Amino acid sequence: ARDKKIIELDTLIAQKKQTKELKGIQREIEQNRKDLENAVQGDKQKLRNTLAEHREMQLAFQNSQPQKVIDMVHQVNFTKRKTRDILKYRMKLKSDRLIDLKLRYALYEDRLKYDGQSWLTMLPCERTAHLITGKVNAAILRKEAAIYIRNAYKEMIAIMKKDALYFDAILVSIRNDGLNQGKCMINATKLGQLGAEYLDDRRQDFRFLRRL
């Protein structure tokens, strides 16, 4: 009878210890199941944090999978580049038009200045001055247009660089998150296997203790 009580006491202690261990393993399994779900479907919280500085993107894609967000960022970049190229082309057309109008303006200004005088009636110095003035005005206009185009390009490049840095940071963050989630998925699988083996061992121990 005394041996039976000792065995029952030892069994009770072992059960409490193993129950505590099983609860700990259960918590780990639940956490790793959550991590595994994040690895497969994407960590929504990390994605929201990554997109926190871009409110519109956060609202639109906070519940999407990371790969979808990456594809969207590439599409936005492509669209921005296409829009930039169209704007550059339109700006070139307008710049050419501006140069043409200013050259015409200079020509009309010269005609008003020398109104009533034909080329033959001009003095040699007036003819020379007329030619030089026209060339100087044309050079000035081309210089102004070149400066305008250069400054416009600098502004566009600065904007695109800023966008590139922002979107590159998002892509890097999402890719790193994907790698971390992949590692987490592997660890969760390993731990789940170990937990299943441990649980099976404990069940066998319980069966053995009950038979005593």
C-alpha positions as semicolon CSV with decimal commas, in nm:
position;residue;x (nm);y (nm);z (nm)
1;A;0,000;0,000;0,000
2;R;0,285;0,234;0,090
3;D;0,458;0,163;-0,241
4;K;0,131;0,230;-0,422
5;K;0,096;0,573;-0,255
6;I;0,455;0,659;-0,342
7;I;0,393;0,561;-0,703
8;E;0,071;0,767;-0,710
9;L;0,255;1,068;-0,563
10;D;0,539;1,035;-0,811
11;T;0,286;0,999;-1,090
12;L;0,103;1,314;-0,975
13;I;0,429;1,512;-0,959
14;A;0,533;1,385;-1,301
15;Q;0,191;1,474;-1,443
16;K;0,209;1,830;-1,307
17;K;0,560;1,876;-1,441
18;Q;0,473;1,736;-1,781
19;T;0,148;1,934;-1,792
20;K;0,347;2,252;-1,732
21;E;0,596;2,155;-2,002
22;L;0,314;2,070;-2,242
23;K;0,149;2,409;-2,184
24;G;0,481;2,578;-2,256
25;I;0,520;2,380;-2,578
26;Q;0,159;2,458;-2,668
27;R;0,227;2,831;-2,631
28;E;0,537;2,799;-2,849
29;I;0,342;2,603;-3,109
30;E;0,065;2,866;-3,114
31;Q;0,320;3,145;-3,153
32;N;0,503;2,960;-3,426
33;R;0,174;2,880;-3,596
34;K;0,107;3,253;-3,600
35;D;0,459;3,318;-3,731
36;L;0,408;3,049;-3,994
37;E;0,083;3,212;-4,103
38;N;0,265;3,545;-4,130
39;A;0,540;3,378;-4,331
40;V;0,291;3,227;-4,574
41;Q;0,042;3,514;-4,599
42;G;0,262;3,807;-4,497
43;D;0,298;3,992;-4,168
44;K;0,024;4,255;-4,186
45;Q;0,162;4,464;-3,899
46;K;0,513;4,482;-4,045
47;L;0,366;4,569;-4,382
48;R;0,161;4,851;-4,227
49;N;0,472;4,980;-4,049
50;T;0,670;4,966;-4,374
51;L;0,405;5,171;-4,555
52;A;0,344;5,408;-4,263
53;E;0,504;5,706;-4,439
54;H;0,281;5,664;-4,744
55;R;-0,077;5,690;-4,620
56;E;-0,250;5,614;-4,950
57;M;-0,044;5,300;-5,009
58;Q;-0,096;5,189;-4,650
59;L;-0,475;5,214;-4,678
60;A;-0,478;5,041;-5,016
61;F;-0,235;4,756;-4,950
62;Q;-0,204;4,704;-4,572
63;N;-0,397;4,375;-4,597
64;S;-0,224;4,255;-4,913
65;Q;0,052;3,998;-4,945
66;P;0,408;4,136;-4,968
67;Q;0,459;4,013;-5,325
68;K;0,152;4,204;-5,438
69;V;0,291;4,521;-5,278
70;I;0,627;4,467;-5,451
71;D;0,452;4,426;-5,787
72;M;0,250;4,740;-5,718
73;V;0,562;4,942;-5,634
74;H;0,726;4,830;-5,959
75;Q;0,411;4,930;-6,147
76;V;0,404;5,273;-5,979
77;N;0,770;5,326;-6,071
78;F;0,700;5,226;-6,431
79;T;0,402;5,462;-6,449
80;K;0,605;5,749;-6,302
81;R;0,887;5,693;-6,551
82;K;0,638;5,686;-6,836
83;T;0,477;6,007;-6,712
84;R;0,821;6,166;-6,675
85;D;0,913;6,077;-7,034
86;I;0,587;6,226;-7,162
87;L;0,646;6,546;-6,964
88;K;1,003;6,568;-7,093
89;Y;0,880;6,537;-7,451
90;R;0,610;6,800;-7,399
91;M;0,860;7,031;-7,234
92;K;1,095;6,996;-7,530
93;L;0,814;7,087;-7,770
94;K;0,723;7,390;-7,561
95;S;1,089;7,493;-7,533
96;D;1,130;7,473;-7,910
97;R;0,812;7,674;-7,950
98;L;0,939;7,932;-7,700
99;I;1,267;7,973;-7,889
100;D;1,080;8,012;-8,219
101;L;0,847;8,276;-8,073
102;K;1,132;8,474;-7,919
103;L;1,324;8,468;-8,245
104;R;1,017;8,598;-8,424
105;Y;0,977;8,862;-8,156
106;A;1,337;8,976;-8,209
107;L;1,281;8,985;-8,586
108;Y;0,966;9,196;-8,553
109;E;1,144;9,421;-8,305
110;D;1,422;9,480;-8,556
111;R;1,171;9,553;-8,829
112;L;1,002;9,813;-8,612
113;K;1,337;9,962;-8,522
114;Y;1,442;9,991;-8,882
115;D;1,093;10,062;-9,011
116;G;1,099;10,237;-9,346
117;Q;1,460;10,143;-9,413
118;S;1,548;9,882;-9,670
119;W;1,865;9,675;-9,659
120;L;2,004;9,879;-9,950
121;T;1,939;10,213;-9,783
122;M;2,110;10,112;-9,457
123;L;2,459;10,228;-9,384
124;P;2,725;9,955;-9,369
125;C;2,755;9,999;-8,993
126;E;2,376;9,965;-8,957
127;R;2,378;9,645;-9,161
128;T;2,657;9,504;-8,946
129;A;2,478;9,611;-8,628
130;H;2,156;9,451;-8,756
131;L;2,326;9,118;-8,827
132;I;2,518;9,114;-8,501
133;T;2,209;9,209;-8,301
134;G;2,013;8,927;-8,458
135;K;2,284;8,671;-8,383
136;V;2,329;8,796;-8,028
137;N;1,954;8,784;-7,963
138;A;1,937;8,432;-8,104
139;A;2,230;8,322;-7,886
140;I;2,073;8,479;-7,577
141;L;1,742;8,308;-7,644
142;R;1,907;7,970;-7,694
143;K;2,106;8,018;-7,374
144;E;1,791;8,107;-7,179
145;A;1,611;7,806;-7,321
146;A;1,906;7,578;-7,236
147;I;1,913;7,710;-6,877
148;Y;1,538;7,663;-6,846
149;I;1,554;7,306;-6,976
150;R;1,855;7,226;-6,756
151;N;1,681;7,352;-6,442
152;A;1,363;7,166;-6,529
153;Y;1,559;6,844;-6,579
154;K;1,740;6,895;-6,248
155;E;1,408;6,932;-6,067
156;M;1,266;6,623;-6,236
157;I;1,578;6,418;-6,160
158;A;1,571;6,530;-5,795
159;I;1,207;6,423;-5,765
160;M;1,274;6,087;-5,930
161;K;1,577;6,026;-5,707
162;K;1,365;6,098;-5,401
163;D;1,094;5,860;-5,524
164;A;1,356;5,597;-5,608
165;L;1,505;5,614;-5,259
166;Y;1,161;5,587;-5,103
167;F;1,041;5,295;-5,313
168;D;1,379;5,118;-5,291
169;A;1,354;5,138;-4,912
170;I;1,008;4,981;-4,925
171;L;1,126;4,702;-5,155
172;V;1,430;4,626;-4,938
173;S;1,218;4,624;-4,622
174;I;0,960;4,390;-4,775
175;R;1,225;4,157;-4,919
176;N;1,407;4,140;-4,584
177;D;1,077;4,075;-4,413
178;G;1,013;3,791;-4,656
179;L;1,352;3,636;-4,580
180;N;1,290;3,662;-4,206
181;Q;0,947;3,507;-4,246
182;G;1,099;3,223;-4,447
183;K;1,348;3,151;-4,169
184;C;1,066;3,169;-3,917
185;M;0,866;2,918;-4,120
186;I;1,158;2,674;-4,119
187;N;1,209;2,714;-3,743
188;A;0,836;2,677;-3,679
189;T;0,831;2,354;-3,880
190;K;1,128;2,215;-3,687
191;L;0,983;2,316;-3,351
192;G;0,644;2,174;-3,444
193;Q;0,806;1,842;-3,528
194;L;0,999;1,842;-3,202
195;G;0,682;1,934;-3,011
196;A;0,491;1,650;-3,172
197;E;0,768;1,404;-3,087
198;Y;0,786;1,535;-2,728
199;L;0,409;1,510;-2,689
200;D;0,413;1,154;-2,816
201;D;0,691;1,065;-2,569
202;R;0,497;1,215;-2,279
203;R;0,185;1,024;-2,373
204;Q;0,383;0,702;-2,369
205;D;0,521;0,798;-2,025
206;F;0,166;0,855;-1,897
207;R;0,054;0,517;-2,028
208;F;0,354;0,351;-1,864
209;L;0,289;0,523;-1,528
210;R;-0,079;0,425;-1,534
211;R;0,013;0,060;-1,580
212;L;0,230;0,065;-1,264
